[in-house]
Coordinates of C-alpha atoms in Angstrom, one line a residue:
M1 CA 45.6 21.7 9.6
R2 CA 47.2 21.7 13.1
L3 CA 45.0 21.5 16.2
T4 CA 46.0 23.5 19.2
G5 CA 44.9 23.5 22.8
L6 CA 41.2 22.9 23.4
A7 CA 40.6 22.0 19.7
A8 CA 43.0 19.0 20.0
A9 CA 41.5 17.9 23.3
A10 CA 38.0 18.0 21.9
A11 CA 39.1 16.0 18.9
L12 CA 40.7 13.4 21.2
M13 CA 37.4 13.2 23.2
L14 CA 35.4 12.6 20.1
A15 CA 37.7 9.9 18.8
S16 CA 37.7 8.1 22.1
S17 CA 34.0 8.3 22.8
P18 CA 31.7 6.6 20.3
A19 CA 28.6 8.1 21.9
L20 CA 30.0 11.6 21.4
A21 CA 31.5 10.9 18.0
Q22 CA 28.2 9.5 16.6
G23 CA 25.8 11.9 18.4
P24 CA 23.2 11.1 21.1
A25 CA 22.6 7.5 21.7
A26 CA 19.5 6.1 20.0
Q27 CA 16.7 5.6 22.4
P28 CA 15.5 2.0 22.7
E29 CA 12.3 1.4 20.6
A30 CA 9.1 1.0 22.5
P31 CA 7.7 -2.6 22.4
W32 CA 5.4 -3.0 19.4
Y33 CA 4.3 -6.6 19.9
P34 CA 2.4 -8.6 20.9
S35 CA -0.5 -7.0 19.1
R36 CA -3.4 -5.3 21.0
Y37 CA -5.6 -7.9 19.4
G38 CA -3.7 -10.8 21.1
P39 CA -0.4 -12.6 20.6
D40 CA -1.9 -15.0 18.0
D41 CA -3.7 -12.4 15.9
Q42 CA -3.0 -12.3 12.2
I43 CA -5.5 -9.8 10.8
G44 CA -4.6 -6.7 12.8
A45 CA -6.9 -3.7 12.4
M46 CA -9.3 -5.7 10.2
N47 CA -10.7 -6.8 13.6
L48 CA -12.5 -3.5 13.5
L49 CA -14.6 -4.5 10.5
T50 CA -17.8 -5.5 12.3
P51 CA -21.2 -6.1 10.8
E52 CA -22.2 -2.7 12.2
K53 CA -19.3 -1.1 10.3
V54 CA -20.4 -2.7 7.1
L55 CA -24.0 -1.5 7.5
E56 CA -22.7 2.0 8.3
A57 CA -20.7 2.0 5.1
A58 CA -23.5 0.6 3.0
R59 CA -25.8 3.5 4.0
L60 CA -23.4 5.8 2.1
V61 CA -24.6 4.5 -1.2
Q62 CA -27.1 7.0 -2.5
R63 CA -26.3 7.5 -6.2
G64 CA -25.3 4.0 -7.4
Q65 CA -22.1 5.5 -8.8
V66 CA -19.2 3.1 -9.0
Y67 CA -15.5 4.0 -9.2
R68 CA -12.8 1.7 -10.3
L69 CA -9.7 2.2 -8.2
G70 CA -7.4 -0.2 -9.9
V71 CA -5.2 0.5 -13.0
P72 CA -4.5 -1.9 -15.9
V73 CA -1.3 -3.9 -15.4
G74 CA 0.9 -5.0 -18.2
R75 CA 4.5 -5.5 -19.4
D76 CA 5.1 -1.7 -19.5
T77 CA 3.7 -0.9 -16.0
P78 CA 6.5 0.8 -14.0
A79 CA 7.1 -1.0 -10.7
F80 CA 9.6 -1.1 -7.8
P81 CA 12.7 -2.8 -9.1
P82 CA 13.1 -5.6 -10.0
R83 CA 9.4 -6.2 -10.3
S84 CA 7.6 -6.7 -13.6
A85 CA 4.5 -8.5 -14.9
A86 CA 3.6 -10.1 -18.2
V87 CA 0.6 -12.0 -19.7
T88 CA 1.3 -14.6 -22.4
V89 CA -1.6 -15.8 -24.4
M90 CA -1.6 -19.2 -26.1
M91 CA -4.0 -21.4 -28.1
P92 CA -2.8 -24.9 -27.0
D93 CA -2.7 -27.6 -29.7
Q94 CA -4.2 -25.3 -32.3
F95 CA -1.0 -24.6 -34.3
G96 CA -1.7 -23.3 -37.8
G97 CA -5.4 -23.0 -37.2
A98 CA -6.0 -26.5 -36.1
L99 CA -9.2 -27.2 -34.2
V100 CA -9.5 -28.6 -30.7
P101 CA -10.1 -32.4 -31.2
G102 CA -13.2 -34.1 -30.1
A103 CA -13.4 -37.8 -29.1
T104 CA -12.5 -39.2 -32.5
G105 CA -11.2 -36.2 -34.5
P106 CA -11.6 -32.4 -35.0
S107 CA -14.6 -31.1 -33.0
E108 CA -17.7 -31.0 -35.2
N109 CA -18.6 -27.6 -33.8
R110 CA -15.1 -26.2 -34.6
M111 CA -14.3 -25.2 -31.1
S112 CA -11.3 -22.9 -30.5
Y113 CA -10.0 -21.4 -27.3
A114 CA -7.3 -19.3 -25.8
D115 CA -5.6 -19.5 -22.4
D116 CA -3.2 -17.1 -20.7
M117 CA -0.2 -17.5 -18.4
F118 CA 0.8 -14.8 -15.9
T119 CA 4.6 -14.4 -15.3
G120 CA 5.7 -11.8 -12.9
W121 CA 5.6 -10.2 -9.4
L122 CA 2.5 -9.6 -7.5
G123 CA 3.5 -6.2 -6.4
V124 CA 2.9 -4.4 -9.7
G125 CA 0.3 -1.8 -10.4
S126 CA -2.7 -1.5 -8.0
Q127 CA -1.8 -3.8 -5.0
I128 CA -2.4 -4.6 -1.4
D129 CA 0.5 -5.3 1.1
S130 CA -0.1 -8.1 3.5
F131 CA 1.6 -8.0 6.9
A132 CA 4.2 -10.4 5.7
H133 CA 5.5 -7.8 3.2
L134 CA 7.6 -5.5 5.3
G135 CA 9.0 -5.7 8.9
I136 CA 11.6 -4.6 11.3
D137 CA 14.8 -6.5 11.8
N138 CA 13.2 -9.7 10.3
R139 CA 10.2 -9.4 12.6
F140 CA 6.8 -8.8 11.1
Y141 CA 3.3 -8.0 12.4
N142 CA 2.8 -9.3 16.0
G143 CA 6.5 -10.2 16.3
N144 CA 6.4 -13.0 13.8
H145 CA 10.0 -13.8 12.9
A146 CA 10.9 -14.5 9.3
H147 CA 12.6 -17.8 10.0
D148 CA 9.4 -19.1 11.5
F149 CA 7.0 -18.5 8.6
M150 CA 8.9 -17.2 5.5
R151 CA 9.3 -19.8 2.9
T152 CA 10.1 -19.6 -0.8
T153 CA 7.0 -21.6 -1.5
G154 CA 4.8 -19.1 0.4
V155 CA 4.5 -17.7 3.8
T156 CA 2.8 -19.9 6.4
R157 CA 1.3 -17.0 8.3
L158 CA 0.1 -13.5 7.4
G159 CA -0.5 -14.4 3.8
I160 CA -2.9 -12.6 1.4
E161 CA -5.4 -15.5 1.7
G162 CA -5.9 -14.7 5.4
I163 CA -7.1 -11.1 4.8
P164 CA -10.9 -10.9 5.4
P165 CA -13.0 -9.1 2.8
M166 CA -12.6 -5.4 3.1
V167 CA -16.0 -3.8 3.1
T168 CA -16.1 -0.6 5.0
R169 CA -16.3 3.2 4.8
G170 CA -13.7 4.9 2.7
V171 CA -12.6 8.5 2.8
L172 CA -10.6 10.6 0.4
V173 CA -8.1 13.3 1.4
D174 CA -7.2 15.4 -1.7
M175 CA -3.8 16.7 -1.0
A176 CA -3.5 18.1 -4.6
R177 CA -6.5 20.3 -4.0
A178 CA -5.2 21.2 -0.6
R179 CA -2.0 22.6 -2.1
G180 CA -3.8 24.2 -5.1
K181 CA -2.1 22.3 -7.9
P182 CA -2.9 19.3 -10.1
M183 CA -0.1 17.2 -8.8
L184 CA 2.4 17.1 -6.0
E185 CA 6.2 16.7 -6.8
E186 CA 8.7 13.9 -6.2
G187 CA 9.7 13.7 -2.6
E188 CA 7.0 16.2 -1.5
L189 CA 6.1 15.4 2.0
I190 CA 2.7 15.0 3.5
T191 CA 2.9 15.4 7.3
A192 CA 0.4 14.7 10.0
D193 CA -0.3 18.4 10.2
D194 CA -0.9 18.5 6.5
L195 CA -3.4 15.7 6.7
R196 CA -5.2 17.4 9.6
A197 CA -5.5 20.7 7.8
A198 CA -6.7 19.1 4.5
M199 CA -9.3 17.0 6.4
R200 CA -10.5 20.0 8.3
D201 CA -10.8 22.2 5.2
Q202 CA -12.4 19.4 3.1
G203 CA -14.8 18.3 5.8
V204 CA -13.3 14.8 5.9
E205 CA -13.9 12.9 9.1
V206 CA -11.9 9.6 9.7
R207 CA -13.6 7.0 11.9
R208 CA -12.4 3.7 13.3
G209 CA -12.4 1.0 10.7
D210 CA -12.2 3.3 7.7
V211 CA -10.0 3.1 4.7
V212 CA -8.1 6.4 4.0
L213 CA -7.1 7.1 0.4
I214 CA -4.8 10.1 -0.4
H215 CA -4.9 11.8 -3.8
T216 CA -1.7 13.5 -5.0
G217 CA -2.4 13.5 -8.7
W218 CA 0.7 11.3 -9.3
V219 CA -1.2 8.5 -10.9
A220 CA -1.7 10.6 -14.0
L221 CA 1.9 10.0 -14.9
L222 CA 1.2 6.4 -15.6
E223 CA -0.2 7.6 -18.9
Q224 CA 1.7 10.9 -19.3
D225 CA 5.3 9.9 -18.2
P226 CA 5.7 6.3 -17.0
P227 CA 9.4 6.5 -16.3
R228 CA 8.9 9.6 -14.1
F229 CA 6.1 7.8 -12.3
G230 CA 8.4 5.0 -11.2
K231 CA 11.4 7.1 -10.2
G232 CA 10.0 9.0 -7.3
E233 CA 6.7 10.0 -5.7
P234 CA 5.1 12.4 -3.2
G235 CA 3.8 10.9 0.0
I236 CA 3.4 10.7 3.7
D237 CA 6.2 10.7 6.2
N238 CA 6.4 8.4 9.3
G239 CA 4.7 11.0 11.5
A240 CA 1.7 11.0 9.1
A241 CA 1.6 7.2 9.2
D242 CA 1.6 7.2 13.0
F243 CA -1.2 9.8 12.9
L244 CA -3.3 7.7 10.7
A245 CA -2.7 4.6 12.7
G246 CA -3.8 6.5 15.8
L247 CA -7.2 7.1 14.1
G248 CA -7.8 3.4 14.0
V249 CA -8.0 2.9 10.2
V250 CA -7.8 -0.5 8.6
A251 CA -5.9 0.5 5.4
V252 CA -4.0 3.5 4.0
G253 CA -3.8 4.0 0.3
A254 CA -2.6 6.5 -2.3
D255 CA -2.3 7.1 -6.0
T256 CA 1.4 6.4 -5.8
W257 CA 3.4 3.2 -6.0
G258 CA 4.7 3.4 -2.4
V259 CA 2.5 5.8 -0.4
E260 CA 5.6 7.3 1.2
A261 CA 7.6 10.3 -0.2
V262 CA 10.5 9.2 -2.4
P263 CA 13.4 10.3 -2.4
F264 CA 13.4 9.8 1.3
K265 CA 14.1 12.9 3.5
N266 CA 16.7 10.8 5.2
P267 CA 18.1 8.3 2.7
N268 CA 19.3 6.1 5.6
R269 CA 15.8 5.7 7.0
I270 CA 13.7 4.0 4.4
W271 CA 10.1 2.8 4.3
E272 CA 9.4 3.7 8.0
G273 CA 5.8 4.4 7.2
H274 CA 5.4 0.8 6.0
Q275 CA 6.9 -0.4 9.3
T276 CA 4.6 1.8 11.3
L277 CA 1.5 0.7 9.4
L278 CA 2.1 -2.9 8.6
A279 CA 4.4 -4.2 11.3
K280 CA 3.5 -2.1 14.3
N281 CA -0.2 -1.5 13.8
G282 CA -1.5 -4.2 11.5
I283 CA -2.8 -1.7 8.9
H284 CA -2.8 -2.7 5.2
I285 CA -1.3 -0.5 2.5
L286 CA -3.0 0.0 -0.8
E287 CA -0.8 1.3 -3.6
V288 CA -1.4 2.8 -7.1
M289 CA -5.1 3.6 -6.3
D290 CA -6.7 5.5 -9.2
T291 CA -8.3 8.3 -7.2
R292 CA -8.7 10.7 -10.1
A293 CA -12.5 10.3 -10.5
L294 CA -13.1 10.5 -6.7
A295 CA -11.1 13.7 -6.6
R296 CA -12.8 15.1 -9.6
D297 CA -16.2 14.6 -8.0
Q298 CA -14.9 15.8 -4.6
A299 CA -16.1 12.6 -3.0
K300 CA -15.4 12.7 0.8
E301 CA -16.8 9.3 1.8
F302 CA -18.0 6.2 0.1
L303 CA -18.5 2.5 0.4
F304 CA -15.1 0.7 -0.2
V305 CA -15.1 -2.9 -1.3
L306 CA -12.2 -5.2 -1.9
G307 CA -12.1 -9.0 -2.2
Q308 CA -8.4 -9.7 -3.0
P309 CA -7.4 -12.8 -4.9
L310 CA -6.8 -15.7 -2.4
L311 CA -3.2 -16.5 -3.5
K312 CA -2.1 -18.9 -0.8
G313 CA 1.2 -17.8 0.9
A314 CA 1.5 -14.5 -1.1
V315 CA 2.7 -11.4 0.6
Q316 CA 1.1 -9.0 -2.0
A317 CA -1.6 -9.1 -4.6
I318 CA -2.7 -7.1 -7.6
I319 CA -6.2 -5.7 -6.9
N320 CA -9.0 -3.7 -8.3
P321 CA -11.1 -2.3 -5.4
I322 CA -14.1 -0.2 -6.0
A323 CA -15.8 2.8 -4.4
I324 CA -19.5 3.2 -4.5
R325 CA -21.5 6.4 -3.7

């Protein structure tokens, strides 16, 4: 197609002007480090978990009802590629039914035992993300650069073992109920306005130091359709992550494997919510939380308890937190 007059001139301007050819120039990002808790801080929003906050949360226990929020993890658990996990059980030195030896021969009490070995990734099933998990241009929470602390033998800062026990008030936002269906769809977005509306309608108040869990119904696919569970998910967008960060929460979780909506609305902007929560605000992310029982009972608030495994230098950990009402 031939260009004439103004059309040819406009095409020439676009070709010679990168700013015009690529659209408006990107605005420089606002500084996001050092942290509001100080340039040496490594625990982020967990600074908000004071003894007073723990006592506030403990007063929520009225029924003695306990909810398991973790899911069983095994060889068939769908996970973000290339992650997998496997347990191998062995009975060392007991081949063919042999007994464990005592001091001078087979044990008189005929002792047998089994051991197990875990082989896999720590980001499978129900998990917590440390601040060393995801960053921005090789910088992680509080501006820590990967080359300063990232080692194949384990991170030297921001590791799982440095996260204090998480004992606080938890709240549930039931987005499936808010949308009048048992389960949201792949890629279905939850915006800040959606969260505000659901919280208002369900009487959910978020306070500083809380853990916020979002129920979408997606976790049911772990049993009903595991391949579909791992291929996509409903979830928050970056605006919702920013909204939750502004409320002063210590962790954001969901019954999905990544908390954010996948496929991404813009496939060239990926896991921005993780960047906002982990890197910019020091807020932990809890994935694959089994919120079904809480949603069934329409629980709005509860005591949330998590003591993660103290795996030195790990950036994630498989967890099983509990909610108590």
